[in-house]
Tab-separated table of C-alpha atoms in Angstrom:
chain	number	residue	atom	x	y	z
H	7	MET	CA	-127.643	142.382	253.222
H	8	GLU	CA	-129.805	139.291	252.677
H	9	LYS	CA	-128.950	137.286	249.580
H	10	LYS	CA	-131.459	137.202	246.733
H	11	LEU	CA	-133.216	133.849	246.335
H	12	TYR	CA	-133.297	132.405	242.819
H	13	GLY	CA	-135.560	129.502	241.906
H	14	PHE	CA	-135.110	127.198	238.914
H	15	VAL	CA	-137.686	124.895	237.329
H	16	VAL	CA	-136.340	122.154	235.053
H	17	LEU	CA	-138.949	120.038	233.265
H	18	HIS	CA	-137.682	116.482	232.824
H	19	TYR	CA	-139.005	113.876	230.418
H	20	LEU	CA	-137.208	110.575	229.750
H	21	ASP	CA	-133.674	111.881	229.104
H	22	LEU	CA	-131.902	111.588	232.465
H	23	GLU	CA	-128.428	112.500	231.181
H	24	MET	CA	-129.595	115.736	229.544
H	25	THR	CA	-131.510	116.784	232.666
H	26	LYS	CA	-128.507	115.972	234.843
H	27	LYS	CA	-126.246	118.138	232.649
H	28	CYS	CA	-128.732	121.012	232.903
H	29	VAL	CA	-129.127	120.795	236.687
H	30	ASP	CA	-125.418	120.241	237.315
H	31	SER	CA	-124.592	123.359	235.262
H	32	ILE	CA	-126.851	125.358	237.595
H	33	VAL	CA	-125.642	123.826	240.845
H	34	SER	CA	-121.915	123.947	239.989
H	35	ASN	CA	-121.913	127.474	238.533
H	36	TYR	CA	-123.938	129.047	241.346
H	37	ARG	CA	-122.627	127.379	244.499
H	38	GLU	CA	-122.212	130.740	246.218
H	39	TYR	CA	-125.737	131.889	245.433
H	40	ASN	CA	-128.983	131.278	247.289
H	41	ILE	CA	-130.752	128.926	244.855
H	42	GLN	CA	-133.462	126.288	244.872
H	43	VAL	CA	-133.937	123.925	241.925
H	44	ALA	CA	-137.192	122.045	241.305
H	45	ILE	CA	-136.845	119.188	238.805
H	46	VAL	CA	-140.257	118.085	237.544
H	47	ASP	CA	-140.427	114.560	236.148
H	48	ASN	CA	-143.319	114.843	233.697
H	49	GLY	CA	-144.586	111.261	233.899
H	50	SER	CA	-141.545	109.769	232.145
H	51	GLY	CA	-142.507	106.185	232.904
H	52	ASN	CA	-138.916	104.915	232.520
H	53	ASN	CA	-137.979	105.295	236.204
H	54	SER	CA	-135.730	108.286	235.389
H	55	GLY	CA	-137.636	110.531	237.814
H	56	GLU	CA	-136.928	108.159	240.698
H	57	ARG	CA	-133.296	107.909	239.626
H	58	LEU	CA	-133.001	111.706	239.627
H	59	ARG	CA	-134.555	111.798	243.105
H	60	ASP	CA	-131.941	109.320	244.286
H	61	LEU	CA	-129.095	111.266	242.612
H	62	TYR	CA	-129.998	114.538	244.341
H	63	LYS	CA	-131.404	113.215	247.653
H	64	ASP	CA	-128.477	114.684	249.624
H	65	ASN	CA	-128.510	118.056	247.895
H	66	GLU	CA	-130.567	120.565	249.901
H	67	LYS	CA	-130.753	122.883	246.900
H	68	VAL	CA	-132.476	120.366	244.613
H	69	THR	CA	-135.972	118.869	244.901
H	70	VAL	CA	-137.383	116.280	242.492
H	71	LEU	CA	-141.152	116.354	241.940
H	72	ILE	CA	-142.824	113.501	240.076
H	73	ASN	CA	-146.008	113.928	238.030
H	74	LYS	CA	-147.964	110.694	237.616
H	75	GLU	CA	-148.622	111.485	233.957
H	76	ASN	CA	-147.192	113.646	231.180
H	77	MET	CA	-148.935	116.967	231.736
H	78	GLY	CA	-147.314	118.771	228.812
H	79	PHE	CA	-145.136	121.879	228.814
H	80	ALA	CA	-147.403	124.393	230.564
H	81	ARG	CA	-148.878	122.277	233.363
H	82	GLY	CA	-145.624	120.376	233.832
H	83	ASN	CA	-143.687	123.598	234.412
H	84	ASN	CA	-146.512	124.967	236.545
H	85	THR	CA	-145.949	122.048	238.948
H	86	GLY	CA	-142.438	123.312	239.694
H	87	TYR	CA	-143.534	126.960	239.727
H	88	HIS	CA	-146.313	126.202	242.247
H	89	TYR	CA	-143.919	124.301	244.508
H	90	LEU	CA	-141.241	127.024	244.586
H	91	ARG	CA	-143.831	129.780	244.995
H	92	LYS	CA	-145.489	127.968	247.909
H	93	TYR	CA	-142.403	127.049	249.938
H	94	TYR	CA	-139.893	129.840	249.206
H	95	ASN	CA	-139.940	133.628	249.230
H	96	LEU	CA	-138.322	133.948	245.817
H	97	ASP	CA	-136.958	137.019	244.086
H	98	TYR	CA	-136.838	135.312	240.677
H	99	ILE	CA	-137.870	132.026	239.078
H	100	VAL	CA	-135.970	130.776	236.024
H	101	ILE	CA	-137.938	128.214	234.005
H	102	LEU	CA	-135.819	126.416	231.460
H	103	ASN	CA	-136.001	123.311	229.287
H	104	ASN	CA	-133.909	120.355	230.409
H	105	ASP	CA	-131.924	120.729	227.163
H	106	VAL	CA	-130.751	124.232	228.127
H	107	ILE	CA	-127.290	124.708	229.634
H	108	ILE	CA	-126.262	127.845	231.543
H	109	ASN	CA	-122.506	128.397	231.668
H	110	GLN	CA	-122.491	132.176	232.169
H	111	ARG	CA	-120.978	132.712	235.625
H	112	ASN	CA	-122.520	136.156	236.176
H	113	PHE	CA	-125.959	135.089	234.874
H	114	LEU	CA	-127.769	135.641	238.180
H	115	GLU	CA	-126.014	138.935	238.858
H	116	LYS	CA	-127.176	140.146	235.446
H	117	VAL	CA	-130.746	138.956	236.121
H	118	ASP	CA	-130.770	141.222	239.168
H	119	GLU	CA	-128.972	144.150	237.491
H	120	ILE	CA	-131.334	144.170	234.511
H	121	TYR	CA	-134.351	144.078	236.819
H	122	PHE	CA	-133.230	147.180	238.714
H	123	ARG	CA	-132.441	148.954	235.458
H	124	ILE	CA	-135.671	148.088	233.597
H	125	GLY	CA	-138.152	146.583	236.062
H	126	TYR	CA	-139.216	143.678	233.830
H	127	ASP	CA	-141.864	141.107	234.698
H	128	VAL	CA	-140.598	138.443	232.268
H	129	LEU	CA	-137.049	138.377	230.907
H	130	GLY	CA	-135.586	136.307	228.078
H	131	PRO	CA	-131.875	135.607	227.442
H	132	ASP	CA	-129.984	135.125	224.201
H	133	ILE	CA	-130.787	131.470	223.395
H	134	TYR	CA	-128.192	129.946	221.079
H	135	CYS	CA	-128.781	126.562	219.433
H	136	PRO	CA	-125.433	124.917	218.518
H	137	PHE	CA	-127.119	122.424	216.152
H	138	THR	CA	-128.655	125.088	213.914
H	139	GLU	CA	-126.155	127.863	214.741
H	140	LYS	CA	-129.190	130.063	215.328
H	141	HIS	CA	-130.006	132.654	217.990
H	142	GLN	CA	-133.623	131.901	218.929
H	143	ASN	CA	-134.534	134.988	220.953
H	144	PRO	CA	-136.492	137.164	220.477
H	145	SER	CA	-138.923	134.646	219.025
H	146	ARG	CA	-140.936	137.390	217.324
H	147	LEU	CA	-140.849	141.179	217.404
H	148	ILE	CA	-144.480	141.525	216.348
H	149	PRO	CA	-147.031	139.026	217.749
H	150	LEU	CA	-149.263	136.968	215.501
H	151	THR	CA	-152.518	138.661	214.550
H	152	LYS	CA	-155.829	136.848	214.767
H	153	GLU	CA	-155.793	136.547	210.974
H	154	ASP	CA	-152.290	135.015	211.120
H	155	VAL	CA	-153.449	132.452	213.682
H	156	LYS	CA	-156.548	131.522	211.679
H	157	GLU	CA	-154.474	131.096	208.533
H	158	LEU	CA	-151.981	128.888	210.398
H	159	TYR	CA	-154.870	126.771	211.703
H	160	GLU	CA	-156.219	126.212	208.192
H	161	ILE	CA	-152.784	125.158	206.912
H	162	LEU	CA	-152.198	122.703	209.769
H	163	ASP	CA	-155.746	121.364	209.617
H	164	GLU	CA	-155.246	120.568	205.931
H	165	ARG	CA	-151.943	118.846	206.701
H	166	ILE	CA	-153.400	116.590	209.398
H	167	LYS	CA	-156.350	115.634	207.164
H	168	HIS	CA	-153.924	114.504	204.438
H	169	TYR	CA	-150.945	113.701	206.639
H	170	ASN	CA	-149.554	110.768	204.624
H	171	LYS	CA	-149.426	112.868	201.467
H	172	TYR	CA	-147.897	115.808	203.348
H	173	TYR	CA	-145.271	113.628	205.029
H	174	LEU	CA	-144.240	111.924	201.755
H	175	LYS	CA	-143.791	115.321	200.086
H	176	LYS	CA	-141.706	116.508	203.034
H	177	VAL	CA	-139.425	113.435	202.841
H	178	ILE	CA	-138.910	113.832	199.060
H	179	LEU	CA	-138.042	117.532	199.433
H	180	THR	CA	-135.574	116.788	202.247
H	181	PHE	CA	-133.906	114.056	200.178
H	182	THR	CA	-133.634	116.081	196.958
H	183	GLU	CA	-132.714	119.459	198.413
H	184	GLY	CA	-130.843	118.450	201.568
H	185	LYS	CA	-131.333	120.153	204.897
H	186	LYS	CA	-131.485	123.895	204.540
H	187	LYS	CA	-129.368	125.816	206.983
H	188	ASN	CA	-131.402	128.007	209.305
H	189	VAL	CA	-130.601	131.667	208.833
H	190	ASN	CA	-131.139	134.336	211.459
H	191	ASN	CA	-134.115	136.579	210.863
H	192	GLN	CA	-132.524	139.663	209.290
H	193	PHE	CA	-135.044	141.924	210.994
H	194	ILE	CA	-134.039	140.745	214.494
H	195	ASP	CA	-130.722	141.862	215.922
H	196	TYR	CA	-130.044	139.453	218.789
H	197	THR	CA	-127.290	141.761	220.105
H	198	LYS	CA	-129.891	144.465	220.808
H	199	GLU	CA	-132.187	144.774	223.829
H	200	TYR	CA	-135.921	144.648	223.055
H	201	LYS	CA	-139.091	145.353	225.047
H	202	ASP	CA	-142.660	144.178	224.494
H	203	ILE	CA	-141.767	141.260	222.235
H	204	VAL	CA	-142.587	137.533	222.058
H	205	LEU	CA	-139.906	135.561	223.908
H	206	HIS	CA	-138.737	132.034	223.063
H	207	GLY	CA	-140.048	129.373	225.444
H	208	ALA	CA	-136.796	127.515	226.188
H	209	CYS	CA	-135.854	129.876	229.021
H	210	TYR	CA	-137.822	132.513	230.934
H	211	ILE	CA	-136.946	134.566	234.012
H	212	PHE	CA	-139.934	135.687	236.096
H	213	SER	CA	-139.529	138.599	238.519
H	214	LYS	CA	-140.846	138.885	242.085
H	215	LYS	CA	-143.770	141.021	240.952
H	216	PHE	CA	-144.875	138.343	238.475
H	217	ILE	CA	-144.468	135.612	241.124
H	218	GLU	CA	-146.522	137.523	243.700
H	219	ILE	CA	-149.370	138.278	241.288
H	220	CYS	CA	-149.553	135.116	239.149
H	221	ASP	CA	-150.308	131.726	240.692
H	222	THR	CA	-149.307	130.000	237.438
H	223	ALA	CA	-146.495	130.698	234.998
H	224	PHE	CA	-148.273	129.364	231.891
H	225	ASN	CA	-151.817	128.933	230.633
H	226	PRO	CA	-152.690	125.356	231.697
H	227	ASP	CA	-155.035	124.668	228.753
H	228	THR	CA	-152.277	123.759	226.274
H	229	PHE	CA	-150.156	120.615	226.079
H	230	LEU	CA	-147.374	121.698	223.704
H	231	TYR	CA	-146.620	124.663	221.386
H	232	LEU	CA	-147.596	128.353	221.142
H	233	GLU	CA	-146.947	128.920	224.850
H	234	GLU	CA	-144.852	131.945	223.831
H	235	GLU	CA	-147.711	133.689	222.025
H	236	ILE	CA	-150.162	132.913	224.829
H	237	LEU	CA	-147.792	134.173	227.549
H	238	TYR	CA	-147.216	137.360	225.549
H	239	LEU	CA	-150.968	138.029	225.314
H	240	GLU	CA	-151.524	137.352	229.002
H	241	CYS	CA	-148.661	139.691	229.914
H	242	LYS	CA	-150.190	142.376	227.675
H	243	ARG	CA	-153.508	141.907	229.483
H	244	ARG	CA	-151.791	142.561	232.831
H	245	ASN	CA	-149.608	145.392	231.477
H	246	PHE	CA	-146.527	143.305	232.301
H	247	CYS	CA	-143.169	144.210	230.790
H	248	MET	CA	-141.453	141.527	228.664
H	249	VAL	CA	-137.795	142.119	227.871
H	250	TYR	CA	-135.116	140.419	225.787
H	251	SER	CA	-131.533	141.028	226.925
H	252	PRO	CA	-128.364	139.926	225.074
H	253	GLU	CA	-126.478	140.346	228.362
H	254	LEU	CA	-127.699	136.867	229.300
H	255	CYS	CA	-126.831	133.803	227.239
H	256	VAL	CA	-127.762	130.099	227.360
H	257	LYS	CA	-127.252	127.166	224.984
H	258	HIS	CA	-130.247	125.189	223.764
H	259	TYR	CA	-129.781	121.592	222.591
H	260	GLU	CA	-133.209	121.579	220.988
H	261	ASP	CA	-135.968	118.914	221.077
H	262	VAL	CA	-133.956	116.288	222.985
H	263	SER	CA	-136.946	114.962	224.976
H	264	THR	CA	-139.372	115.061	222.040
H	265	LYS	CA	-136.988	113.089	219.832
H	266	LYS	CA	-136.444	110.551	222.608
H	267	ALA	CA	-140.189	110.107	223.118
H	268	PHE	CA	-140.985	109.932	219.388
H	269	ARG	CA	-138.107	108.214	217.585
H	270	SER	CA	-140.252	107.975	214.469
H	271	ASP	CA	-140.139	111.238	212.514
H	272	TYR	CA	-143.555	110.347	211.090
H	273	LYS	CA	-145.188	110.017	214.536
H	274	ARG	CA	-143.347	113.045	215.908
H	275	GLY	CA	-144.594	115.220	213.041
H	276	LYS	CA	-148.183	114.050	213.501
H	277	MET	CA	-148.048	114.660	217.256
H	278	LYS	CA	-146.657	118.148	216.673
H	279	ILE	CA	-149.457	119.188	214.290
H	280	LYS	CA	-152.224	117.821	216.559
H	281	ASN	CA	-150.895	119.721	219.571
H	282	GLN	CA	-150.357	122.878	217.529
H	283	LEU	CA	-153.995	122.779	216.410
H	284	HIS	CA	-155.157	122.412	220.012
H	285	SER	CA	-152.936	125.307	221.159
H	286	ILE	CA	-154.202	127.503	218.318
H	287	ARG	CA	-157.777	126.966	219.538
H	288	VAL	CA	-156.692	128.045	223.044
H	289	LEU	CA	-154.929	131.108	221.590
H	290	LEU	CA	-157.961	132.101	219.504
H	291	ASN	CA	-160.243	131.802	222.544
H	292	LEU	CA	-157.882	134.060	224.491
H	293	MET	CA	-157.821	136.572	221.638
H	294	ASP	CA	-161.625	136.571	221.545
H	295	SER	CA	-161.920	137.155	225.300
H	296	LEU	CA	-159.397	140.006	225.176
H	297	GLU	CA	-161.278	141.615	222.278
H	298	LYS	CA	-164.556	141.458	224.257
H	299	LYS	CA	-162.855	142.954	227.302
H	300	ASN	CA	-161.396	145.794	225.207
H	301	ASP	CA	-164.805	146.457	223.648
H	302	GLN	CA	-166.422	146.588	227.110
H	303	ASN	CA	-163.735	148.974	228.384
H	304	LEU	CA	-164.234	151.198	225.334
H	305	LYS	CA	-168.007	151.331	225.965
H	306	LEU	CA	-167.407	152.282	229.601
H	307	VAL	CA	-165.060	155.098	228.560
H	308	MET	CA	-167.579	156.412	226.032
H	309	GLN	CA	-170.496	156.431	228.502
């Protein structure tokens, strides 16, 4: 029987050592599997993309693609997705952050087993962050409503208008109260399987059906943030099945690339809010278009 072909997309930005750890965990753990890894250097500008290309030049299972500029999360990952989809007849594509490590030896077997049991289009693993001691998946059991998104926009818009005041208040609170330990959402049991939920963006598994139908993995209109909510909506539009499974587990060493790119907490916070505001506008536009489509479908049914 022909072996299943598993593709991996690893988005690289600046941090060569973290990307190398991620890719090496894939290559070393799945030597016996039929895999292809696409590393996408997202316009790092520090020569790390070229160094990665040199490191893996003799490995037939690894290809390094270099974007001329930083295209953000969605378009950066789409570069790798497009490449694998074009040149390989893949059964699955795993898209993961470069700060995600997979050590589970039967990970790919489980990906296949869960597919034949459930028939998912997008699958999310248990994502554990050692720094916060938090399980990050599912990201949300109930998606944000349009009212939620509008309210979030107003809050962030106010923060960016008075960013200096907001940042000073944040620093004072951190200093006086200390860092609060993240606590798992009591309403989410990460040991339980869930369907039709919002999955965390650090690691996705896309099935063959998704790959054959969708020429992109993510909406290309965003740069950073809210990709999870947008992907959820687009899957709902296509009647795709999104599943969280605790049978799969990865470790997420969060925000490594962002912290390397923005060493200043002040600048990093400002960048985050600006990109969140942009992504919210994209999300609201998508919500509006889906509402119009639903209204049109309802009118057709009633005619």
